[in-house]
Amino acid sequence: MPGEPIIIKGKKKSGFLDKVKELLPEGGNLNLCLTCGACSSGCPATGLEDMDPRKFLRMAALGMDKEILSTPWVWMCTMCQRCIYVCPMQIDISQLVYNARAAWPREERPKGILGSCDMALRNDSCSAMGTSEEDFKFVVEDVLEEYQEAQPEFKDMEAPIDKQGAEFFLNQNSREPVTEPDELVPLWKILHLAGVDWTYGNKGWAAENYCMFLADDQAWEHITRITAKQADDLGCKIFLNTE
Ligand code: SF4
Ligand code: SF4
């Protein structure tokens, strides 16, 4: 309920906070809060579900694990880390939120994020839209040809996939090839005009990783390993993540 006071019945120990502290370097500084409120002032999720990062941390410190581990607010945090940036004590609230998410049964996590993560696990493109390697290749080649013809000043522009030894490995949000293919082109043009030697990967070309937002460590690692391995196999020196 909005504005409802927090009622503390006796002293409780927070098993959850202690557990997260054990996972983080320096315990994430989670016990150093000055209650200044700087984190809440810049947080895009402040006020949603009658929660804000300072309150979330205070409730965790007060041992209100049941409330912390059940509030849907954790899914409204964008993981932007603005709270750490502004905090005078560098307290890692986003890790606290992440671990609260991880405590939810997987099937009860928000359907949109869950579905996008599962879709990305379907094939090695890692696309949250389930787009296959073949479909990506078709769209890239089709759009490139169209622009090479329509804009002669870009007739030599390239959009390579699996170019061995390219300096930069570039990935791409899969919404663009699927719903807004023309949005692929501005970055290609910049890279072309800058003379950058780059490539997409046939595997792991999708830049988004919803499994991270789902707090599914295993799936997050699986996707990251596919894309990192592709960059390594191609001998690329620099990984350029566009997300
Ligand atoms: S900014 Fe840091 S010290 Fe201030 S209330 Fe937030 S967590 Fe506590
Ligand atoms: S990481 Fe989450 S809690 Fe921190 S400022 Fe961003 S949205 Fe708010």
PDB file of C-alpha atoms and ligand atoms in Angstrom:
ATOM      1  CA  MET A   1       0.000   0.000   0.000  1.00  0.00           C
ATOM      2  CA  PRO A   2       1.419   3.422  -0.901  1.00  0.00           C
ATOM      3  CA  GLY A   3       2.779   5.261   2.113  1.00  0.00           C
ATOM      4  CA  GLU A   4       2.273   2.303   4.443  1.00  0.00           C
ATOM      5  CA  PRO A   5       4.803   2.407   7.311  1.00  0.00           C
ATOM      6  CA  ILE A   6       7.370  -0.362   7.712  1.00  0.00           C
ATOM      7  CA  ILE A   7       6.592  -2.130  11.000  1.00  0.00           C
ATOM      8  CA  ILE A   8       9.557  -3.852  12.610  1.00  0.00           C
ATOM      9  CA  LYS A   9       8.649  -6.608  15.028  1.00  0.00           C
ATOM     10  CA  GLY A  10      11.769  -7.362  17.058  1.00  0.00           C
ATOM     11  CA  LYS A  11      15.295  -7.664  15.734  1.00  0.00           C
ATOM     12  CA  LYS A  12      15.726  -9.926  12.741  1.00  0.00           C
ATOM     13  CA  LYS A  13      18.834 -11.103  10.965  1.00  0.00           C
ATOM     14  CA  SER A  14      18.863 -10.825   7.189  1.00  0.00           C
ATOM     15  CA  GLY A  15      19.890 -14.148   5.706  1.00  0.00           C
ATOM     16  CA  PHE A  16      19.451 -12.707   2.240  1.00  0.00           C
ATOM     17  CA  LEU A  17      21.669  -9.649   2.739  1.00  0.00           C
ATOM     18  CA  ASP A  18      24.397 -11.752   4.342  1.00  0.00           C
ATOM     19  CA  LYS A  19      24.247 -14.226   1.478  1.00  0.00           C
ATOM     20  CA  VAL A  20      24.655 -11.500  -1.134  1.00  0.00           C
ATOM     21  CA  LYS A  21      27.472  -9.886   0.854  1.00  0.00           C
ATOM     22  CA  GLU A  22      29.374 -13.165   0.702  1.00  0.00           C
ATOM     23  CA  LEU A  23      29.113 -13.193  -3.088  1.00  0.00           C
ATOM     24  CA  LEU A  24      30.456  -9.694  -3.684  1.00  0.00           C
ATOM     25  CA  PRO A  25      33.941  -8.199  -3.386  1.00  0.00           C
ATOM     26  CA  GLU A  26      34.034  -6.081  -0.199  1.00  0.00           C
ATOM     27  CA  GLY A  27      30.526  -7.372   0.476  1.00  0.00           C
ATOM     28  CA  GLY A  28      29.253  -4.865  -2.093  1.00  0.00           C
ATOM     29  CA  ASN A  29      29.596  -2.290   0.732  1.00  0.00           C
ATOM     30  CA  LEU A  30      26.041  -3.273   1.581  1.00  0.00           C
ATOM     31  CA  ASN A  31      26.372  -2.404   5.261  1.00  0.00           C
ATOM     32  CA  LEU A  32      27.737   1.114   4.716  1.00  0.00           C
ATOM     33  CA  CYS A  33      24.498   2.936   3.886  1.00  0.00           C
ATOM     34  CA  LEU A  34      24.219   6.516   5.188  1.00  0.00           C
ATOM     35  CA  THR A  35      20.522   6.673   4.215  1.00  0.00           C
ATOM     36  CA  CYS A  36      21.235   9.861   2.253  1.00  0.00           C
ATOM     37  CA  GLY A  37      18.752   8.988  -0.494  1.00  0.00           C
ATOM     38  CA  ALA A  38      20.996   9.918  -3.432  1.00  0.00           C
ATOM     39  CA  CYS A  39      20.371   6.505  -4.996  1.00  0.00           C
ATOM     40  CA  SER A  40      16.606   6.973  -4.916  1.00  0.00           C
ATOM     41  CA  SER A  41      16.705  10.474  -6.357  1.00  0.00           C
ATOM     42  CA  GLY A  42      18.169   9.291  -9.660  1.00  0.00           C
ATOM     43  CA  CYS A  43      16.592   5.858  -9.916  1.00  0.00           C
ATOM     44  CA  PRO A  44      14.103   5.400 -12.766  1.00  0.00           C
ATOM     45  CA  ALA A  45      12.264   2.802 -10.678  1.00  0.00           C
ATOM     46  CA  THR A  46      11.768   5.020  -7.621  1.00  0.00           C
ATOM     47  CA  GLY A  47       8.115   5.157  -6.575  1.00  0.00           C
ATOM     48  CA  LEU A  48       7.060   2.086  -8.505  1.00  0.00           C
ATOM     49  CA  GLU A  49       5.407  -0.538  -6.279  1.00  0.00           C
ATOM     50  CA  ASP A  50       5.943   1.948  -3.408  1.00  0.00           C
ATOM     51  CA  MET A  51       9.645   1.097  -3.479  1.00  0.00           C
ATOM     52  CA  ASP A  52      12.984   2.757  -4.140  1.00  0.00           C
ATOM     53  CA  PRO A  53      16.590   1.536  -3.858  1.00  0.00           C
ATOM     54  CA  ARG A  54      17.219   3.079  -0.440  1.00  0.00           C
ATOM     55  CA  LYS A  55      14.068   1.523   0.971  1.00  0.00           C
ATOM     56  CA  PHE A  56      14.904  -1.812  -0.631  1.00  0.00           C
ATOM     57  CA  LEU A  57      18.332  -1.791   1.010  1.00  0.00           C
ATOM     58  CA  ARG A  58      16.908  -0.727   4.381  1.00  0.00           C
ATOM     59  CA  MET A  59      14.317  -3.479   4.292  1.00  0.00           C
ATOM     60  CA  ALA A  60      17.024  -6.016   3.454  1.00  0.00           C
ATOM     61  CA  ALA A  61      19.176  -4.712   6.322  1.00  0.00           C
ATOM     62  CA  LEU A  62      16.193  -5.016   8.674  1.00  0.00           C
ATOM     63  CA  GLY A  63      15.774  -8.669   7.805  1.00  0.00           C
ATOM     64  CA  MET A  64      12.529  -8.237   5.860  1.00  0.00           C
ATOM     65  CA  ASP A  65      13.557 -11.044   3.536  1.00  0.00           C
ATOM     66  CA  LYS A  66      10.033 -12.193   2.778  1.00  0.00           C
ATOM     67  CA  GLU A  67       9.081  -8.763   1.426  1.00  0.00           C
ATOM     68  CA  ILE A  68      12.377  -8.246  -0.406  1.00  0.00           C
ATOM     69  CA  LEU A  69      12.178 -11.606  -2.118  1.00  0.00           C
ATOM     70  CA  SER A  70       8.579 -11.220  -3.228  1.00  0.00           C
ATOM     71  CA  THR A  71       8.267  -7.603  -4.369  1.00  0.00           C
ATOM     72  CA  PRO A  72       7.747  -7.304  -8.142  1.00  0.00           C
ATOM     73  CA  TRP A  73       9.769  -4.073  -7.930  1.00  0.00           C
ATOM     74  CA  VAL A  74      12.955  -6.045  -8.555  1.00  0.00           C
ATOM     75  CA  TRP A  75      11.750  -6.575 -12.136  1.00  0.00           C
ATOM     76  CA  MET A  76      11.306  -2.832 -12.636  1.00  0.00           C
ATOM     77  CA  CYS A  77      14.945  -2.048 -11.901  1.00  0.00           C
ATOM     78  CA  THR A  78      16.683  -1.429 -15.230  1.00  0.00           C
ATOM     79  CA  MET A  79      20.086  -2.562 -13.915  1.00  0.00           C
ATOM     80  CA  CYS A  80      21.382   0.843 -15.036  1.00  0.00           C
ATOM     81  CA  GLN A  81      23.678   1.051 -11.970  1.00  0.00           C
ATOM     82  CA  ARG A  82      22.989   4.757 -11.547  1.00  0.00           C
ATOM     83  CA  CYS A  83      22.518   4.067  -7.837  1.00  0.00           C
ATOM     84  CA  ILE A  84      26.103   2.865  -7.445  1.00  0.00           C
ATOM     85  CA  TYR A  85      27.396   5.778  -9.465  1.00  0.00           C
ATOM     86  CA  VAL A  86      25.800   8.403  -7.233  1.00  0.00           C
ATOM     87  CA  CYS A  87      26.218   6.584  -3.927  1.00  0.00           C
ATOM     88  CA  PRO A  88      28.914   8.138  -1.691  1.00  0.00           C
ATOM     89  CA  MET A  89      29.658   4.661  -0.344  1.00  0.00           C
ATOM     90  CA  GLN A  90      29.590   2.849  -3.718  1.00  0.00           C
ATOM     91  CA  ILE A  91      26.952   0.446  -2.482  1.00  0.00           C
ATOM     92  CA  ASP A  92      26.080  -2.218  -5.031  1.00  0.00           C
ATOM     93  CA  ILE A  93      22.281  -2.152  -4.858  1.00  0.00           C
ATOM     94  CA  SER A  94      21.876  -3.571  -8.346  1.00  0.00           C
ATOM     95  CA  GLN A  95      23.597  -6.779  -7.228  1.00  0.00           C
ATOM     96  CA  LEU A  96      21.173  -6.965  -4.336  1.00  0.00           C
ATOM     97  CA  VAL A  97      18.306  -6.606  -6.799  1.00  0.00           C
ATOM     98  CA  TYR A  98      19.855  -9.146  -9.180  1.00  0.00           C
ATOM     99  CA  ASN A  99      20.144 -11.754  -6.442  1.00  0.00           C
ATOM    100  CA  ALA A 100      16.576 -11.099  -5.330  1.00  0.00           C
ATOM    101  CA  ARG A 101      15.477 -11.836  -8.901  1.00  0.00           C
ATOM    102  CA  ALA A 102      17.512 -15.026  -8.908  1.00  0.00           C
ATOM    103  CA  ALA A 103      15.596 -16.191  -5.827  1.00  0.00           C
ATOM    104  CA  TRP A 104      12.304 -16.240  -7.785  1.00  0.00           C
ATOM    105  CA  PRO A 105      11.296 -19.630  -9.229  1.00  0.00           C
ATOM    106  CA  ARG A 106      12.230 -19.401 -12.911  1.00  0.00           C
ATOM    107  CA  GLU A 107       8.708 -20.080 -14.177  1.00  0.00           C
ATOM    108  CA  GLU A 108       7.325 -17.213 -12.066  1.00  0.00           C
ATOM    109  CA  ARG A 109       9.654 -14.569 -13.503  1.00  0.00           C
ATOM    110  CA  PRO A 110       8.116 -12.034 -15.946  1.00  0.00           C
ATOM    111  CA  LYS A 111       6.929 -13.757 -19.101  1.00  0.00           C
ATOM    112  CA  GLY A 112       8.403 -11.196 -21.512  1.00  0.00           C
ATOM    113  CA  ILE A 113      11.950 -11.531 -20.171  1.00  0.00           C
ATOM    114  CA  LEU A 114      11.611 -15.276 -19.686  1.00  0.00           C
ATOM    115  CA  GLY A 115      10.332 -15.797 -23.238  1.00  0.00           C
ATOM    116  CA  SER A 116      13.111 -13.657 -24.721  1.00  0.00           C
ATOM    117  CA  CYS A 117      15.780 -15.592 -22.835  1.00  0.00           C
ATOM    118  CA  ASP A 118      14.329 -18.949 -23.875  1.00  0.00           C
ATOM    119  CA  MET A 119      14.096 -17.772 -27.482  1.00  0.00           C
ATOM    120  CA  ALA A 120      17.780 -16.826 -27.427  1.00  0.00           C
ATOM    121  CA  LEU A 121      18.645 -20.353 -26.315  1.00  0.00           C
ATOM    122  CA  ARG A 122      16.944 -21.851 -29.362  1.00  0.00           C
ATOM    123  CA  ASN A 123      19.845 -21.440 -31.764  1.00  0.00           C
ATOM    124  CA  ASP A 124      23.395 -20.137 -31.897  1.00  0.00           C
ATOM    125  CA  SER A 125      22.403 -16.737 -33.252  1.00  0.00           C
ATOM    126  CA  CYS A 126      21.442 -15.926 -29.606  1.00  0.00           C
ATOM    127  CA  SER A 127      18.602 -13.749 -30.903  1.00  0.00           C
ATOM    128  CA  ALA A 128      15.873 -12.949 -28.378  1.00  0.00           C
ATOM    129  CA  MET A 129      13.507 -12.945 -31.358  1.00  0.00           C
ATOM    130  CA  GLY A 130      14.539 -16.451 -32.360  1.00  0.00           C
ATOM    131  CA  THR A 131      15.952 -15.242 -35.687  1.00  0.00           C
ATOM    132  CA  SER A 132      18.148 -17.862 -37.287  1.00  0.00           C
ATOM    133  CA  GLU A 133      21.648 -17.397 -38.671  1.00  0.00           C
ATOM    134  CA  GLU A 134      20.291 -17.914 -42.207  1.00  0.00           C
ATOM    135  CA  ASP A 135      17.603 -15.246 -41.883  1.00  0.00           C
ATOM    136  CA  PHE A 136      20.109 -12.745 -40.520  1.00  0.00           C
ATOM    137  CA  LYS A 137      22.468 -13.405 -43.435  1.00  0.00           C
ATOM    138  CA  PHE A 138      19.655 -12.997 -45.932  1.00  0.00           C
ATOM    139  CA  VAL A 139      18.554  -9.632 -44.490  1.00  0.00           C
ATOM    140  CA  VAL A 140      22.081  -8.221 -44.222  1.00  0.00           C
ATOM    141  CA  GLU A 141      22.932  -9.156 -47.810  1.00  0.00           C
ATOM    142  CA  ASP A 142      19.609  -7.886 -49.133  1.00  0.00           C
ATOM    143  CA  VAL A 143      19.782  -4.514 -47.360  1.00  0.00           C
ATOM    144  CA  LEU A 144      23.440  -4.018 -48.282  1.00  0.00           C
ATOM    145  CA  GLU A 145      22.754  -4.635 -51.953  1.00  0.00           C
ATOM    146  CA  GLU A 146      19.827  -2.237 -51.903  1.00  0.00           C
ATOM    147  CA  TYR A 147      21.920   0.611 -50.445  1.00  0.00           C
ATOM    148  CA  GLN A 148      24.921  -0.087 -52.666  1.00  0.00           C
ATOM    149  CA  GLU A 149      22.655   0.361 -55.691  1.00  0.00           C
ATOM    150  CA  ALA A 150      20.577   3.286 -54.419  1.00  0.00           C
ATOM    151  CA  GLN A 151      23.529   5.299 -53.037  1.00  0.00           C
ATOM    152  CA  PRO A 152      26.517   5.008 -55.403  1.00  0.00           C
ATOM    153  CA  GLU A 153      28.771   6.807 -52.911  1.00  0.00           C
ATOM    154  CA  PHE A 154      28.402   3.680 -50.759  1.00  0.00           C
ATOM    155  CA  LYS A 155      28.805   1.133 -53.544  1.00  0.00           C
ATOM    156  CA  ASP A 156      31.957  -0.262 -51.864  1.00  0.00           C
ATOM    157  CA  MET A 157      30.407  -0.441 -48.404  1.00  0.00           C
ATOM    158  CA  GLU A 158      30.597  -3.897 -46.802  1.00  0.00           C
ATOM    159  CA  ALA A 159      28.634  -5.739 -44.120  1.00  0.00           C
ATOM    160  CA  PRO A 160      30.632  -8.930 -43.729  1.00  0.00           C
ATOM    161  CA  ILE A 161      29.617 -11.987 -41.749  1.00  0.00           C
ATOM    162  CA  ASP A 162      32.366 -14.286 -40.437  1.00  0.00           C
ATOM    163  CA  LYS A 163      35.221 -12.346 -41.970  1.00  0.00           C
ATOM    164  CA  GLN A 164      38.331 -14.072 -40.684  1.00  0.00           C
ATOM    165  CA  GLY A 165      40.862 -11.780 -39.029  1.00  0.00           C
ATOM    166  CA  ALA A 166      38.657  -8.657 -38.937  1.00  0.00           C
ATOM    167  CA  GLU A 167      39.747  -6.248 -36.230  1.00  0.00           C
ATOM    168  CA  PHE A 168      36.298  -5.561 -34.763  1.00  0.00           C
ATOM    169  CA  PHE A 169      33.603  -8.108 -33.929  1.00  0.00           C
ATOM    170  CA  LEU A 170      30.279  -6.300 -34.047  1.00  0.00           C
ATOM    171  CA  ASN A 171      26.968  -7.546 -32.740  1.00  0.00           C
ATOM    172  CA  GLN A 172      23.502  -6.229 -33.355  1.00  0.00           C
ATOM    173  CA  ASN A 173      20.178  -5.955 -31.548  1.00  0.00           C
ATOM    174  CA  SER A 174      17.998  -8.499 -33.322  1.00  0.00           C
ATOM    175  CA  ARG A 175      15.031  -6.141 -33.459  1.00  0.00           C
ATOM    176  CA  GLU A 176      16.789  -4.272 -36.273  1.00  0.00           C
ATOM    177  CA  PRO A 177      17.190  -7.056 -38.848  1.00  0.00           C
ATOM    178  CA  VAL A 178      13.723  -8.363 -37.983  1.00  0.00           C
ATOM    179  CA  THR A 179      11.550  -5.252 -37.750  1.00  0.00           C
ATOM    180  CA  GLU A 180      13.648  -2.236 -38.855  1.00  0.00           C
ATOM    181  CA  PRO A 181      16.300  -3.474 -41.309  1.00  0.00           C
ATOM    182  CA  ASP A 182      17.076   0.056 -42.562  1.00  0.00           C
ATOM    183  CA  GLU A 183      18.285   0.857 -39.053  1.00  0.00           C
ATOM    184  CA  LEU A 184      21.257  -1.428 -39.670  1.00  0.00           C
ATOM    185  CA  VAL A 185      22.681   0.909 -42.257  1.00  0.00           C
ATOM    186  CA  PRO A 186      23.770   4.080 -40.355  1.00  0.00           C
ATOM    187  CA  LEU A 187      26.346   2.125 -38.346  1.00  0.00           C
ATOM    188  CA  TRP A 188      27.606   0.372 -41.475  1.00  0.00           C
ATOM    189  CA  LYS A 189      28.080   3.778 -43.080  1.00  0.00           C
ATOM    190  CA  ILE A 190      30.003   5.157 -40.108  1.00  0.00           C
ATOM    191  CA  LEU A 191      32.287   2.114 -40.042  1.00  0.00           C
ATOM    192  CA  HIS A 192      32.766   2.322 -43.810  1.00  0.00           C
ATOM    193  CA  LEU A 193      33.642   6.031 -43.770  1.00  0.00           C
ATOM    194  CA  ALA A 194      35.982   5.503 -40.807  1.00  0.00           C
ATOM    195  CA  GLY A 195      37.733   2.682 -42.668  1.00  0.00           C
ATOM    196  CA  VAL A 196      37.071   0.172 -39.893  1.00  0.00           C
ATOM    197  CA  ASP A 197      37.789  -3.506 -40.538  1.00  0.00           C
ATOM    198  CA  TRP A 198      34.821  -5.258 -38.933  1.00  0.00           C
ATOM    199  CA  THR A 199      32.582  -8.292 -39.125  1.00  0.00           C
ATOM    200  CA  TYR A 200      29.414  -9.790 -37.716  1.00  0.00           C
ATOM    201  CA  GLY A 201      29.490 -13.398 -36.592  1.00  0.00           C
ATOM    202  CA  ASN A 202      27.245 -16.037 -38.085  1.00  0.00           C
ATOM    203  CA  LYS A 203      26.915 -17.343 -34.534  1.00  0.00           C
ATOM    204  CA  GLY A 204      26.310 -14.939 -31.673  1.00  0.00           C
ATOM    205  CA  TRP A 205      25.446 -11.922 -33.824  1.00  0.00           C
ATOM    206  CA  ALA A 206      22.606 -10.843 -31.527  1.00  0.00           C
ATOM    207  CA  ALA A 207      23.688  -8.230 -29.008  1.00  0.00           C
ATOM    208  CA  GLU A 208      20.910  -8.427 -26.447  1.00  0.00           C
ATOM    209  CA  ASN A 209      21.063 -10.855 -23.554  1.00  0.00           C
ATOM    210  CA  TYR A 210      17.751 -11.136 -21.731  1.00  0.00           C
ATOM    211  CA  CYS A 211      19.061 -14.074 -19.728  1.00  0.00           C
ATOM    212  CA  MET A 212      21.109 -11.539 -17.763  1.00  0.00           C
ATOM    213  CA  PHE A 213      17.961  -9.553 -16.955  1.00  0.00           C
ATOM    214  CA  LEU A 214      16.234 -12.813 -16.058  1.00  0.00           C
ATOM    215  CA  ALA A 215      19.003 -13.492 -13.516  1.00  0.00           C
ATOM    216  CA  ASP A 216      19.592 -16.890 -15.109  1.00  0.00           C
ATOM    217  CA  ASP A 217      23.358 -17.198 -14.664  1.00  0.00           C
ATOM    218  CA  GLN A 218      23.698 -20.439 -16.576  1.00  0.00           C
ATOM    219  CA  ALA A 219      21.813 -19.222 -19.664  1.00  0.00           C
ATOM    220  CA  TRP A 220      23.547 -15.836 -19.504  1.00  0.00           C
ATOM    221  CA  GLU A 221      26.938 -17.561 -19.515  1.00  0.00           C
ATOM    222  CA  HIS A 222      25.888 -19.918 -22.331  1.00  0.00           C
ATOM    223  CA  ILE A 223      24.983 -17.003 -24.612  1.00  0.00           C
ATOM    224  CA  THR A 224      28.035 -14.964 -23.716  1.00  0.00           C
ATOM    225  CA  ARG A 225      30.307 -17.927 -24.406  1.00  0.00           C
ATOM    226  CA  ILE A 226      28.816 -18.521 -27.871  1.00  0.00           C
ATOM    227  CA  THR A 227      29.350 -14.944 -28.991  1.00  0.00           C
ATOM    228  CA  ALA A 228      32.787 -14.589 -27.355  1.00  0.00           C
ATOM    229  CA  LYS A 229      33.937 -17.864 -28.909  1.00  0.00           C
ATOM    230  CA  GLN A 230      32.822 -16.722 -32.352  1.00  0.00           C
ATOM    231  CA  ALA A 231      34.833 -13.507 -31.976  1.00  0.00           C
ATOM    232  CA  ASP A 232      37.857 -15.546 -30.848  1.00  0.00           C
ATOM    233  CA  ASP A 233      37.495 -18.121 -33.634  1.00  0.00           C
ATOM    234  CA  LEU A 234      37.478 -15.309 -36.204  1.00  0.00           C
ATOM    235  CA  GLY A 235      40.602 -13.820 -34.625  1.00  0.00           C
ATOM    236  CA  CYS A 236      38.937 -10.461 -33.923  1.00  0.00           C
ATOM    237  CA  LYS A 237      40.822  -8.168 -31.587  1.00  0.00           C
ATOM    238  CA  ILE A 238      38.008  -5.940 -30.339  1.00  0.00           C
ATOM    239  CA  PHE A 239      34.490  -6.934 -29.291  1.00  0.00           C
ATOM    240  CA  LEU A 240      32.062  -4.126 -30.074  1.00  0.00           C
ATOM    241  CA  ASN A 241      28.821  -4.594 -28.177  1.00  0.00           C
ATOM    242  CA  THR A 242      26.135  -2.266 -29.474  1.00  0.00           C
ATOM    243  CA  GLU A 243      23.704  -2.856 -26.589  1.00  0.00           C
TER     244      GLU A 243
HETATM  245  S1  SF4 B   1      23.109   6.613  -2.053  1.00  0.00           S
HETATM  246 FE1  SF4 B   1      24.219   4.980  -0.968  1.00  0.00          FE
HETATM  247  S2  SF4 B   1      24.483   5.758   1.103  1.00  0.00           S
HETATM  248 FE2  SF4 B   1      22.892   7.008   0.152  1.00  0.00          FE
HETATM  249  S3  SF4 B   1      20.939   5.985   0.694  1.00  0.00           S
HETATM  250 FE3  SF4 B   1      21.570   5.169  -1.263  1.00  0.00          FE
HETATM  251  S4  SF4 B   1      22.721   3.316  -0.758  1.00  0.00           S
HETATM  252 FE4  SF4 B   1      22.605   4.533   1.118  1.00  0.00          FE
HETATM  253  S1  SF4 B   2      20.243  -0.174 -11.036  1.00  0.00           S
HETATM  254 FE1  SF4 B   2      18.063  -0.404 -10.480  1.00  0.00          FE
HETATM  255  S2  SF4 B   2      17.966   0.354  -8.405  1.00  0.00           S
HETATM  256 FE2  SF4 B   2      19.853   1.173  -9.273  1.00  0.00          FE
HETATM  257  S3  SF4 B   2      19.310   3.177 -10.154  1.00  0.00           S
HETATM  258 FE3  SF4 B   2      19.136   1.655 -11.793  1.00  0.00          FE
HETATM  259  S4  SF4 B   2      16.973   1.058 -11.753  1.00  0.00           S
HETATM  260 FE4  SF4 B   2      17.404   2.042  -9.789  1.00  0.00          FE
END
